[in-house]
């Protein structure tokens, strides 16, 4: 009798274990692990709302053309990282590498694609004035500079001149000549525009451009420009600005002591 009960208990236990094993196996077969970022079949979609990132809209501002005019009259609150790169006074900056630049219109002398009014391109013209050959004559109202040549001819260049209130006239002579000159704003200019740098090393981003002819003891110069689109306009503080290729050409034709007549 006892043996029959033991056998019955063992049979019941075996059946229970078999049932548990079958249930575990079925559960294991119904579970699947989805790769990261995927949802398993039958699994509910996550209810967490997606994160929305709103991109910062670009600031609307007028296009001042870049270069030095952008620096002077642009928004001074604009982050410096967005300002066009410029060369400032740096002891390690080797300005001599520009000294022997040939008078050709390359990217360093003038931005590519710059449109110039044909009348302001360098050209030989007839000259009927009274000045001797070798004299520089500056026709301020018409934005021309003439270098008088023998035989009733002159080489004519387009120029930019002083804005209203900054034009002048007189007779001077070239007192100094410099290649890729540094720029030091006079104190009068710094008083008007205190945000200007006190010194800017020579180079293609310098507002004095590739060459400068200094006139007597004045603060005025005939110089190149990194803004050739201003030729033919009244834009400066009194200096005579030229295209870089033109001022290099003029620089090679004149010398210290050259007479300069400003009309």
Coordinates of C-alpha atoms in Angstrom, one line a residue:
X1 CA 0.0 0.0 0.0
X2 CA 2.8 2.4 1.0
X3 CA 4.6 1.6 -2.3
X4 CA 1.5 2.5 -4.3
X5 CA 1.3 5.8 -2.6
X6 CA 5.0 6.6 -3.2
X7 CA 4.6 5.7 -6.9
X8 CA 1.6 8.0 -7.1
X9 CA 3.4 10.9 -5.5
X10 CA 6.4 10.5 -7.8
X11 CA 4.1 10.4 -10.8
X12 CA 2.3 13.6 -9.7
X13 CA 5.6 15.4 -9.1
X14 CA 6.9 14.3 -12.6
X15 CA 3.8 15.6 -14.2
X16 CA 4.1 19.0 -12.4
X17 CA 7.8 19.4 -13.4
X18 CA 6.9 18.5 -17.0
X19 CA 4.2 21.1 -17.1
X20 CA 6.5 23.8 -15.6
X21 CA 9.2 23.0 -18.2
X22 CA 6.7 23.2 -21.1
X23 CA 5.4 26.5 -19.9
X24 CA 8.9 28.0 -19.5
X25 CA 9.9 26.8 -23.0
X26 CA 6.8 28.4 -24.5
X27 CA 7.5 31.6 -22.7
X28 CA 11.1 31.7 -23.8
X29 CA 10.0 31.1 -27.4
X30 CA 7.6 34.0 -27.3
X31 CA 10.2 36.6 -26.1
X32 CA 12.4 38.4 -28.7
X33 CA 15.0 41.1 -28.1
X34 CA 14.8 43.8 -30.6
X35 CA 18.0 45.6 -31.7
X36 CA 18.5 49.1 -30.2
X37 CA 16.1 51.6 -31.8
X38 CA 13.6 49.0 -33.0
X39 CA 10.3 47.8 -31.5
X40 CA 9.5 44.1 -31.3
X41 CA 6.3 42.8 -32.9
X42 CA 3.5 43.0 -30.4
X43 CA 5.4 45.5 -28.3
X44 CA 3.6 48.8 -27.6
X45 CA 5.2 51.9 -29.2
X46 CA 6.8 54.3 -26.7
X47 CA 4.6 57.1 -25.6
X48 CA 7.5 59.6 -24.9
X49 CA 7.0 62.6 -27.3
X50 CA 9.9 63.2 -29.7
X51 CA 12.2 66.1 -29.0
X52 CA 11.9 69.1 -31.4
X53 CA 14.9 71.2 -32.0
X54 CA 14.3 74.6 -33.5
X55 CA 17.2 75.9 -35.6
X56 CA 18.3 79.5 -35.0
X57 CA 17.2 81.7 -37.8
X58 CA 19.9 83.8 -39.6
X59 CA 19.9 87.4 -38.7
X60 CA 18.7 89.7 -41.5
X61 CA 21.1 92.5 -42.2
X62 CA 22.0 94.7 -45.1
X63 CA 24.9 93.7 -47.3
X64 CA 27.6 96.3 -47.1
X65 CA 29.9 94.5 -49.4
X66 CA 32.5 93.3 -46.8
X67 CA 36.0 94.7 -46.6
X68 CA 36.8 97.9 -44.7
X69 CA 33.4 99.6 -45.3
X70 CA 31.8 96.6 -43.7
X71 CA 34.2 97.0 -40.7
X72 CA 33.5 100.7 -40.4
X73 CA 29.8 100.8 -40.8
X74 CA 28.6 97.2 -40.0
X75 CA 26.9 96.2 -36.9
X76 CA 29.5 96.3 -34.1
X77 CA 27.4 93.9 -32.0
X78 CA 27.8 91.2 -34.6
X79 CA 29.8 88.3 -33.1
X80 CA 33.4 88.7 -34.1
X81 CA 33.5 85.1 -35.4
X82 CA 31.2 86.2 -38.2
X83 CA 33.3 89.2 -39.2
X84 CA 35.4 88.9 -42.3
X85 CA 39.0 87.9 -41.5
X86 CA 41.5 90.7 -41.4
X87 CA 45.2 91.1 -40.8
X88 CA 46.0 93.3 -37.7
X89 CA 49.3 94.2 -36.3
X90 CA 51.2 91.0 -35.7
X91 CA 55.0 91.0 -35.2
X92 CA 55.1 87.6 -36.9
X93 CA 53.3 88.9 -40.0
X94 CA 55.8 89.0 -42.9
X95 CA 54.7 92.0 -45.0
X96 CA 57.8 91.7 -47.2
X97 CA 56.3 88.7 -49.0
X98 CA 54.1 91.2 -50.8
X99 CA 56.9 93.6 -51.7
X100 CA 57.7 92.2 -55.2
X101 CA 54.1 91.5 -56.3
X102 CA 53.8 92.1 -60.1
X103 CA 51.1 94.6 -61.2
X104 CA 48.7 92.0 -62.4
X105 CA 45.1 91.7 -61.2
X106 CA 45.2 88.5 -59.1
X107 CA 43.1 87.4 -56.2
X108 CA 45.5 89.0 -53.7
X109 CA 45.2 92.4 -55.5
X110 CA 41.5 92.4 -56.3
X111 CA 38.5 90.1 -55.5
X112 CA 37.6 88.0 -58.5
X113 CA 34.6 89.1 -60.5
X114 CA 34.8 92.8 -59.5
X115 CA 33.0 94.9 -62.1
X116 CA 34.8 98.1 -63.0
X117 CA 33.2 100.8 -65.1
X118 CA 35.3 100.9 -68.3
X119 CA 35.9 104.6 -68.1
X120 CA 37.9 104.0 -64.8
X121 CA 40.2 101.4 -66.3
X122 CA 43.8 102.5 -66.8
X123 CA 44.3 103.9 -70.3
X124 CA 46.4 106.4 -72.2
X125 CA 44.6 109.5 -73.3
X126 CA 45.3 112.9 -74.9
X127 CA 46.4 115.6 -72.5
X128 CA 45.9 119.3 -73.3
X129 CA 46.8 120.8 -69.9
X130 CA 49.8 122.9 -69.0
X131 CA 51.6 120.6 -66.5
X132 CA 55.0 119.2 -67.3
X133 CA 55.5 115.5 -68.1
X134 CA 55.9 113.5 -64.9
X135 CA 53.3 115.6 -63.0
X136 CA 50.4 113.9 -61.3
X137 CA 47.1 115.7 -61.8
X138 CA 44.1 114.7 -59.8
X139 CA 40.7 115.6 -61.2
X140 CA 38.6 115.2 -58.1
X141 CA 35.1 116.0 -59.5
X142 CA 35.5 113.4 -62.3
X143 CA 37.4 110.8 -60.3
X144 CA 40.4 110.6 -62.5
X145 CA 44.2 110.7 -61.8
X146 CA 46.4 111.7 -64.7
X147 CA 50.2 111.1 -65.0
X148 CA 51.3 113.5 -67.6
X149 CA 53.5 112.0 -70.4
X150 CA 55.5 113.6 -73.2
X151 CA 53.9 114.3 -76.5
X152 CA 50.5 115.6 -75.3
X153 CA 49.6 112.3 -73.7
X154 CA 48.7 111.1 -70.2
X155 CA 48.1 107.9 -68.4
X156 CA 44.6 108.1 -66.8
X157 CA 43.5 106.0 -63.8
X158 CA 40.1 105.8 -62.1
X159 CA 40.1 106.9 -58.4
X160 CA 38.0 107.2 -55.3
X161 CA 38.0 110.5 -53.5
X162 CA 36.9 112.1 -50.3
X163 CA 33.3 111.9 -49.3
X164 CA 31.3 115.2 -48.9
X165 CA 33.1 117.4 -46.5
X166 CA 36.5 115.6 -46.9
X167 CA 37.6 116.7 -50.4
X168 CA 40.4 119.2 -50.8
X169 CA 42.7 120.8 -53.4
X170 CA 46.2 122.1 -53.6
X171 CA 49.7 121.4 -54.8
X172 CA 52.1 119.1 -53.1
X173 CA 54.9 116.6 -53.9
X174 CA 55.5 113.0 -53.2
X175 CA 57.4 112.9 -49.9
X176 CA 57.5 109.2 -49.3
X177 CA 56.7 105.9 -51.1
X178 CA 55.9 102.6 -49.4
X179 CA 55.0 99.1 -50.6
X180 CA 52.2 97.3 -48.7
X181 CA 52.2 100.0 -46.1
X182 CA 51.0 99.6 -42.5
X183 CA 48.0 101.8 -41.6
X184 CA 47.9 104.0 -38.5
X185 CA 44.7 106.0 -38.4
X186 CA 45.3 109.6 -37.4
X187 CA 44.0 110.7 -34.0
X188 CA 41.3 112.9 -35.7
X189 CA 39.9 109.8 -37.4
X190 CA 40.1 107.8 -34.1
X191 CA 38.1 110.5 -32.4
X192 CA 35.4 110.2 -35.0
X193 CA 35.5 106.4 -35.1
X194 CA 37.0 105.2 -31.8
X195 CA 36.3 101.5 -32.7
X196 CA 39.0 101.6 -35.4
X197 CA 42.2 99.6 -34.8
X198 CA 45.2 101.8 -33.8
X199 CA 47.5 99.9 -36.2
X200 CA 46.9 97.5 -39.0
X201 CA 49.8 95.6 -40.6
X202 CA 50.3 95.9 -44.4
X203 CA 48.8 93.2 -46.5
X204 CA 45.9 92.5 -48.9
X205 CA 43.2 93.2 -46.2
X206 CA 44.8 96.6 -45.3
X207 CA 42.7 99.6 -46.5
X208 CA 45.9 101.3 -47.9
X209 CA 46.3 98.4 -50.4
X210 CA 49.5 97.5 -52.2
X211 CA 51.3 100.9 -52.4
X212 CA 51.1 104.4 -50.9
X213 CA 52.4 107.7 -52.1
X214 CA 52.5 110.2 -49.2
X215 CA 51.9 113.8 -50.1
X216 CA 54.1 116.4 -48.5
X217 CA 53.5 116.9 -44.7
X218 CA 49.8 116.2 -45.0
X219 CA 47.9 113.2 -43.8
X220 CA 46.8 112.5 -47.3
X221 CA 48.0 109.7 -49.6
X222 CA 47.5 108.2 -53.0
X223 CA 47.1 104.5 -52.2
X224 CA 45.6 101.2 -53.2
X225 CA 42.4 99.8 -51.9
X226 CA 41.0 96.4 -51.0
X227 CA 37.6 97.7 -52.1
X228 CA 38.0 98.3 -55.9
X229 CA 34.2 98.7 -56.3
X230 CA 34.6 102.1 -54.6
X231 CA 36.6 103.5 -57.5
X232 CA 34.6 106.3 -59.1
X233 CA 32.9 107.3 -55.8
X234 CA 33.3 109.8 -53.0
X235 CA 34.0 107.5 -50.1
X236 CA 37.3 108.3 -48.4
X237 CA 38.4 110.7 -45.6
X238 CA 40.4 112.7 -48.1
X239 CA 42.9 110.2 -49.5
X240 CA 43.0 109.3 -53.2
X241 CA 42.4 105.6 -53.6
X242 CA 43.1 103.4 -56.6
X243 CA 42.8 99.8 -57.7
X244 CA 45.8 97.9 -56.4
X245 CA 47.0 97.0 -59.9
X246 CA 46.8 100.7 -60.9
X247 CA 48.7 102.0 -57.9
X248 CA 51.4 99.5 -58.5
X249 CA 51.7 100.7 -62.1
X250 CA 51.8 104.4 -60.9
X251 CA 54.3 103.6 -58.2
X252 CA 56.7 102.2 -60.9
X253 CA 56.4 105.4 -63.0
X254 CA 57.0 108.1 -60.3
X255 CA 59.6 109.0 -57.7
X256 CA 60.0 111.0 -54.5
X257 CA 59.6 114.7 -55.4
X258 CA 57.0 114.2 -58.1
X259 CA 54.6 117.2 -58.3
X260 CA 51.0 116.4 -57.4
X261 CA 48.2 118.9 -58.4
X262 CA 44.8 118.2 -56.8
X263 CA 41.9 120.0 -58.5

